[in-house]
CSV table of C-alpha atoms in Angstrom, one decimal:
chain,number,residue,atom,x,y,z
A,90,UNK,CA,-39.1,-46.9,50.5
A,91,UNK,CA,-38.8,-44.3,53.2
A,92,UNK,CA,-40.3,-46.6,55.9
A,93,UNK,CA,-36.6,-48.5,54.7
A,94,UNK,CA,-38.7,-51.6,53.1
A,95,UNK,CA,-38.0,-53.2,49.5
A,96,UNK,CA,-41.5,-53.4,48.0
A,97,UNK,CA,-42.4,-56.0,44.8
A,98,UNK,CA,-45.0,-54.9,42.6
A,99,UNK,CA,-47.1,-56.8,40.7
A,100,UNK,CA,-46.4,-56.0,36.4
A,101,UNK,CA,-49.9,-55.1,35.7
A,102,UNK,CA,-51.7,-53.4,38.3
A,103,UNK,CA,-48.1,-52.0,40.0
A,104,UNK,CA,-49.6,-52.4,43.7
A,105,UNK,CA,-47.3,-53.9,46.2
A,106,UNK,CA,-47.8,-58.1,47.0
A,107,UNK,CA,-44.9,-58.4,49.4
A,108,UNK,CA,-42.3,-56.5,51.3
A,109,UNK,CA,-38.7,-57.0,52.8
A,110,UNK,CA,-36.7,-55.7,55.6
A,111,UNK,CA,-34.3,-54.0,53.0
A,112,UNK,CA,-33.4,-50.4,54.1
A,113,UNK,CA,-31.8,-47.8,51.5
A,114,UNK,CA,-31.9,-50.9,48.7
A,115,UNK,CA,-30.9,-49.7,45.1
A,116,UNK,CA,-30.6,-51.6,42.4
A,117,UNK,CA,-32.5,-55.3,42.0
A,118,UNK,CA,-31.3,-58.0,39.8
A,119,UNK,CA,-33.1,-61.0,39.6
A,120,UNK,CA,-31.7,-64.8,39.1
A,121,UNK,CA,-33.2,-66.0,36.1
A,122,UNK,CA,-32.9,-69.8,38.0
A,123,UNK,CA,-34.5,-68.9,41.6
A,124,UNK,CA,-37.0,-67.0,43.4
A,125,UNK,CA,-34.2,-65.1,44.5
A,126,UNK,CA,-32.2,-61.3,44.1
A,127,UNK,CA,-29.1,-59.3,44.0
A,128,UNK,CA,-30.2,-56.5,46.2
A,129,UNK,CA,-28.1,-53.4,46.2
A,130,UNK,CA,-27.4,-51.0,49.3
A,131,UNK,CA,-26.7,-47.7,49.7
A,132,UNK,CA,-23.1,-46.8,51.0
A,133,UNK,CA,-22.7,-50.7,52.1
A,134,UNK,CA,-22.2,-54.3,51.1
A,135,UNK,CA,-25.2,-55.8,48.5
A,136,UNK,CA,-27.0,-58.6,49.2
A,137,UNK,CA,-28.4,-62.0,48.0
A,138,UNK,CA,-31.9,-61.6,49.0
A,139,UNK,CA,-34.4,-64.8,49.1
A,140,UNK,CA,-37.7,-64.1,47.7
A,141,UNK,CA,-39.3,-66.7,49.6
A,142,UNK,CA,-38.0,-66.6,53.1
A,143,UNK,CA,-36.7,-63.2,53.4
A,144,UNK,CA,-33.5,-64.1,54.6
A,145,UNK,CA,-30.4,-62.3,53.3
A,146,UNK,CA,-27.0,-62.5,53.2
A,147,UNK,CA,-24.0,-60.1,52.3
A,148,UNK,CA,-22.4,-61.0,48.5
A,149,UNK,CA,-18.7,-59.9,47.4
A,150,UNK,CA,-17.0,-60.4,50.5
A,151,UNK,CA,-18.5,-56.9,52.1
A,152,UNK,CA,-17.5,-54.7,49.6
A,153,UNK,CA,-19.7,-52.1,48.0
A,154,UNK,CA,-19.8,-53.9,45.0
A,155,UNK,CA,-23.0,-52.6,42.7
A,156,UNK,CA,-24.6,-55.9,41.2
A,157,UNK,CA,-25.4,-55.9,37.7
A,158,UNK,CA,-26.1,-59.4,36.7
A,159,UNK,CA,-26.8,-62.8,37.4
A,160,UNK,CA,-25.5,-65.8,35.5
A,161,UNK,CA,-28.3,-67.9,33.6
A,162,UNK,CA,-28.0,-70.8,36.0
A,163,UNK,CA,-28.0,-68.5,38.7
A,164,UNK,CA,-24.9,-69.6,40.5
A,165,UNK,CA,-22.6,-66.6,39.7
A,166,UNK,CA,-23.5,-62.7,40.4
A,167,UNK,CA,-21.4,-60.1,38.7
A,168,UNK,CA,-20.7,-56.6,39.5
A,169,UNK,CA,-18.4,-53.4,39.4
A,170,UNK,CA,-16.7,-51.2,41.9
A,171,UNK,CA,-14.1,-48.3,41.2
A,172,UNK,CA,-13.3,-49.9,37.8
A,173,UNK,CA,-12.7,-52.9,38.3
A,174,UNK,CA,-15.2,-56.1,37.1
A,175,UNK,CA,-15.9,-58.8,40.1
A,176,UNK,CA,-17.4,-62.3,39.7
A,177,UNK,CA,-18.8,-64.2,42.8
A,178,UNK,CA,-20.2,-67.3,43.1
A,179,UNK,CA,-23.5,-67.4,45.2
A,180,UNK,CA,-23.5,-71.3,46.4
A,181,UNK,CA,-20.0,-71.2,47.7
A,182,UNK,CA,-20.0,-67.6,49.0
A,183,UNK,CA,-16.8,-66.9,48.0
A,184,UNK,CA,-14.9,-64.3,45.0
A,185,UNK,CA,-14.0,-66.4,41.5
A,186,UNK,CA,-12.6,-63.0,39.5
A,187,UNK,CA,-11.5,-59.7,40.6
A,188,UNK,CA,-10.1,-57.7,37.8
A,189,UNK,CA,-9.3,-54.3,37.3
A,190,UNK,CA,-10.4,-52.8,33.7
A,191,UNK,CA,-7.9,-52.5,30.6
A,192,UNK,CA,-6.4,-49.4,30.0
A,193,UNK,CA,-8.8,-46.6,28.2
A,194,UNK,CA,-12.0,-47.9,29.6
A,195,UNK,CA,-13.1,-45.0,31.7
A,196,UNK,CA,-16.0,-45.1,33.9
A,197,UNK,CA,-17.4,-48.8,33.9
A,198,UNK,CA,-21.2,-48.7,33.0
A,199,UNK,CA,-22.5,-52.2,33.2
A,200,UNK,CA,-21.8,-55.8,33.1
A,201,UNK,CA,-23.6,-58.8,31.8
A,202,UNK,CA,-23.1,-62.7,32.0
A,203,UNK,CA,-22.3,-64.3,28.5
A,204,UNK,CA,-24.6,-67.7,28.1
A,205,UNK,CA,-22.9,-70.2,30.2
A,206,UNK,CA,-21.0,-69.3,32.1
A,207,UNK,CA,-18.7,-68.1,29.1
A,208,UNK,CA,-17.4,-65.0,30.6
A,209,UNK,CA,-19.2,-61.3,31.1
A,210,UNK,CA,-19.6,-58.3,28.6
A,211,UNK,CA,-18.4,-54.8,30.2
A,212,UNK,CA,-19.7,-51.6,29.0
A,213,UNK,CA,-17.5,-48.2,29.7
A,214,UNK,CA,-17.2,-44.7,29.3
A,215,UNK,CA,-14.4,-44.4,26.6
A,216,UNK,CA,-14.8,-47.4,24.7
A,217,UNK,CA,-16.4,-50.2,23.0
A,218,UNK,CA,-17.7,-53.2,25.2
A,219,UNK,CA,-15.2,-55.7,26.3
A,220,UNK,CA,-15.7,-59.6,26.9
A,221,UNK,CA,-13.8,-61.3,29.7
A,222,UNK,CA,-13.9,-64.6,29.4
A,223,UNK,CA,-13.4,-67.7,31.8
A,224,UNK,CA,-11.1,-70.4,30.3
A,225,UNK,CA,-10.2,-73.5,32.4
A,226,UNK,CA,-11.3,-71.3,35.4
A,227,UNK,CA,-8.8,-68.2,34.9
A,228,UNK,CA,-10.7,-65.0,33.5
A,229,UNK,CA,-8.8,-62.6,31.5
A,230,UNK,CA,-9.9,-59.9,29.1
A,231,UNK,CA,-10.4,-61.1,25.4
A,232,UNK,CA,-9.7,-58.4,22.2
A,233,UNK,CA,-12.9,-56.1,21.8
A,234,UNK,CA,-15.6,-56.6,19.2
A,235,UNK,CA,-14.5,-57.3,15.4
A,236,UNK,CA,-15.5,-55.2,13.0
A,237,UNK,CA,-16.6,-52.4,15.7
A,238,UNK,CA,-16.5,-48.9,14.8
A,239,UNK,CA,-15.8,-47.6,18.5
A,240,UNK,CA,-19.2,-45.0,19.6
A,241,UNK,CA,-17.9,-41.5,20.1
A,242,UNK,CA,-18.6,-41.5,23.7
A,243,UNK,CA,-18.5,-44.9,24.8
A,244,UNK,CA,-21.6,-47.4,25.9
A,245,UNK,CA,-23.8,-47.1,28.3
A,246,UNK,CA,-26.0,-50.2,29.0
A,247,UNK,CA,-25.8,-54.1,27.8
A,248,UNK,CA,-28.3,-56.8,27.1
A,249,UNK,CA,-27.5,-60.1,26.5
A,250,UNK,CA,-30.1,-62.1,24.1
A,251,UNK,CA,-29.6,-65.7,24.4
A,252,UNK,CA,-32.4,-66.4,22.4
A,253,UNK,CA,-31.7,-64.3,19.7
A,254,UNK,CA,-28.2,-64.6,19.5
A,255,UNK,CA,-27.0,-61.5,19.7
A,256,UNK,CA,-25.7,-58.5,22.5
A,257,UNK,CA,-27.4,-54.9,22.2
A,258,UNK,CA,-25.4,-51.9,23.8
A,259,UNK,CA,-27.1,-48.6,24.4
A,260,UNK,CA,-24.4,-45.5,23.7
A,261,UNK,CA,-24.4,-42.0,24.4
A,262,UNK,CA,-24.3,-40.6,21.0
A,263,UNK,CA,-28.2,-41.9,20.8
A,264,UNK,CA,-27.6,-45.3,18.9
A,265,UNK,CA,-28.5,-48.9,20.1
A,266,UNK,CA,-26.6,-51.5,18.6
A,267,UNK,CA,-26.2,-55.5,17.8
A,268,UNK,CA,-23.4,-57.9,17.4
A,269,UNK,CA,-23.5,-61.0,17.4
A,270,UNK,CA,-23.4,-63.7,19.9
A,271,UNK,CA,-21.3,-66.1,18.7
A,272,UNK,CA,-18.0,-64.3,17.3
A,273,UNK,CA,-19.3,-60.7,18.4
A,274,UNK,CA,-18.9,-59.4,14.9
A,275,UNK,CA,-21.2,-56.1,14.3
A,276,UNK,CA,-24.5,-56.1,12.9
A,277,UNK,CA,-26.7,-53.5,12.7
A,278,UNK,CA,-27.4,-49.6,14.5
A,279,UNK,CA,-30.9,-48.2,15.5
A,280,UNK,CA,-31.4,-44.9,15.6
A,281,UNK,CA,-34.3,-42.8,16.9
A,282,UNK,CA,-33.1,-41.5,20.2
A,283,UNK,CA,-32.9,-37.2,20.5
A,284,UNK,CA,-30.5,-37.9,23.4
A,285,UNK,CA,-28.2,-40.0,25.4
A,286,UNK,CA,-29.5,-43.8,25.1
A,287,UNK,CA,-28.6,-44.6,28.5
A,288,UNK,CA,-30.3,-48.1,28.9
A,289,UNK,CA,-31.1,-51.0,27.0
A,290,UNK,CA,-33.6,-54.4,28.1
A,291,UNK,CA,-34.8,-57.3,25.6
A,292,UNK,CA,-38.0,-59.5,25.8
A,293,UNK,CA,-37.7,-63.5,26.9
A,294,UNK,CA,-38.2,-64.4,23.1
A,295,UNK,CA,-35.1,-62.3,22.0
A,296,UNK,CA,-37.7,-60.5,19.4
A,297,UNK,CA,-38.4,-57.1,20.9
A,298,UNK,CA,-35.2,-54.5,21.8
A,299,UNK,CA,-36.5,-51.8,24.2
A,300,UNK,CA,-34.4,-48.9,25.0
A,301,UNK,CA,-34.5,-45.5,27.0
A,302,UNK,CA,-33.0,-42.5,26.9
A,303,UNK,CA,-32.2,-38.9,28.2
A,304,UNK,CA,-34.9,-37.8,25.9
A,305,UNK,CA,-37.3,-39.5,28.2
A,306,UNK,CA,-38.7,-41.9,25.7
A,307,UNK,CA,-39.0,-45.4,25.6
A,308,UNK,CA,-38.0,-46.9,22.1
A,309,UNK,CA,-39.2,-50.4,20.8
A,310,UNK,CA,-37.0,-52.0,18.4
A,311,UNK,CA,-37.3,-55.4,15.9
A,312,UNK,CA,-34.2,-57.1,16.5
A,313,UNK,CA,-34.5,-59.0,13.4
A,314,UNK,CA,-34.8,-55.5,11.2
A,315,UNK,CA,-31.8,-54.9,9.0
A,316,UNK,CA,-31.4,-51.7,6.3
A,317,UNK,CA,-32.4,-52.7,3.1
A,318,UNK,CA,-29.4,-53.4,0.1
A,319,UNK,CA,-29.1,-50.3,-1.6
A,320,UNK,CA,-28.8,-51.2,-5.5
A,321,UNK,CA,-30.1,-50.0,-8.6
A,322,UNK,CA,-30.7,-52.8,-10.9
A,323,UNK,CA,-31.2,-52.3,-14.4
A,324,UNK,CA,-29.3,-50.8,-17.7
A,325,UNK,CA,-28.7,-46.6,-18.0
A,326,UNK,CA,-26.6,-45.3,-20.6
A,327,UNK,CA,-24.8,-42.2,-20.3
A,328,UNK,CA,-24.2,-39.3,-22.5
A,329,UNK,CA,-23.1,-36.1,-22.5
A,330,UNK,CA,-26.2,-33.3,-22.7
């Protein structure tokens, strides 16, 4: 806010219940395992931000580092800065991946946490998303998605659906799409947008896809809905007329 707090609202009635000492805060990304926050700031270092007490402390060593995900057990926070992808663990305080971006990504959108602490999915400018992965505790960038027909002009926003098994990208030629979560092969393409899809969120259950756009509309999607087989069954003869 103005007055330099960081307000939460209650869902429902969107009033403020409580307030922090948070001046020029940004973007908040909640830990899915504690009453806790990755708190953006403007211009500065972000910071991991306790719900309960108040108390706050700088993440990713003081760098301006724009948080854009917390791991599931809510141990690691991940983030981007000029390109490059950084991982930091939040009970040790201290960097567990720094790594710049493969050649032809662009401008880095978002990153998300794979389930368990698997790796994270990056979204960019110029190309599909891309996984890096965290084997034996050395990250390093895996191939891109199989069977992905690459989006004219890259991705915009991730969600990762633990519960439903699968990742949905937002893009900027208007599409959502799905892959799946367990080999990341392609599965199906919504489209309804008029504009740039530049976000993408989905519910607890993994059911409900919800995405909005440049077009200023919020889309709600069925994540199990896939097109219908196309197929003619039956016997035709043909003859000339």
């Amino acid at each position: 806010t103005e007055a330099g707090e960081l307000l939460l609202l209650d869902p429902v009635t969107l009033r403020a219940w409580k307030s922090f000492p948070v001046a020029a805060a940004k973007t908040v990304v909640f830990s899915p395992a504690a009453n806790a926050a990755a708190v953006e700031i403007a211009n500065a270092a972000p910071v991991w931000l306790d719900l309960d007490t108040g108390t706050s402390r700088p993440l990713f060593g003081g760098k301006a580092v724009w948080p854009c995900d917390v791991s599931d057990d809510g141990t690691m926070v991940c983030g981007q800065m000029a390109g490059a992808v950084f991982v930091w663990s939040i009970p040790d305080n201290v960097e567990l991946a720094r790594e710049p971006a493969p050649p032809g990504t662009g401008w880095l959108h978002d990153v998300k946490f794979l389930p368990g602490r698997q790796g994270v999915v990056v979204a960019s400018f110029e190309r599909e998303p891309l996984v890096l992965a965290c084997q034996d505790s050395k990250w390093s960038w895996k191939d891109s998605f199989a069977r992905f027909e690459p989006h004219e002009r890259g991705t915009s926003g991730l969600a990762v659906s633990p519960p439903g098994g699968f990742i949905a990208a937002s893009s900027f030629n208007h599409e959502v799409s799905l892959w799946n979560l367990a080999d990341f092969r392609f599965e199906v393409r919504f489209f309804g947008h008029l504009d740039e899809a530049w976000s993408v969120a989905v519910s607890p259950d993994g059911r409900t896809i919800a995405s909005g756009g440049q077009d200023r509309l919020v889309l709600l999607w069925d994540s199990r809905w896939r097109p219908p087989d196309q197929r003619i069954e039956g016997e035709f003869k043909v003859s000339d007329p």
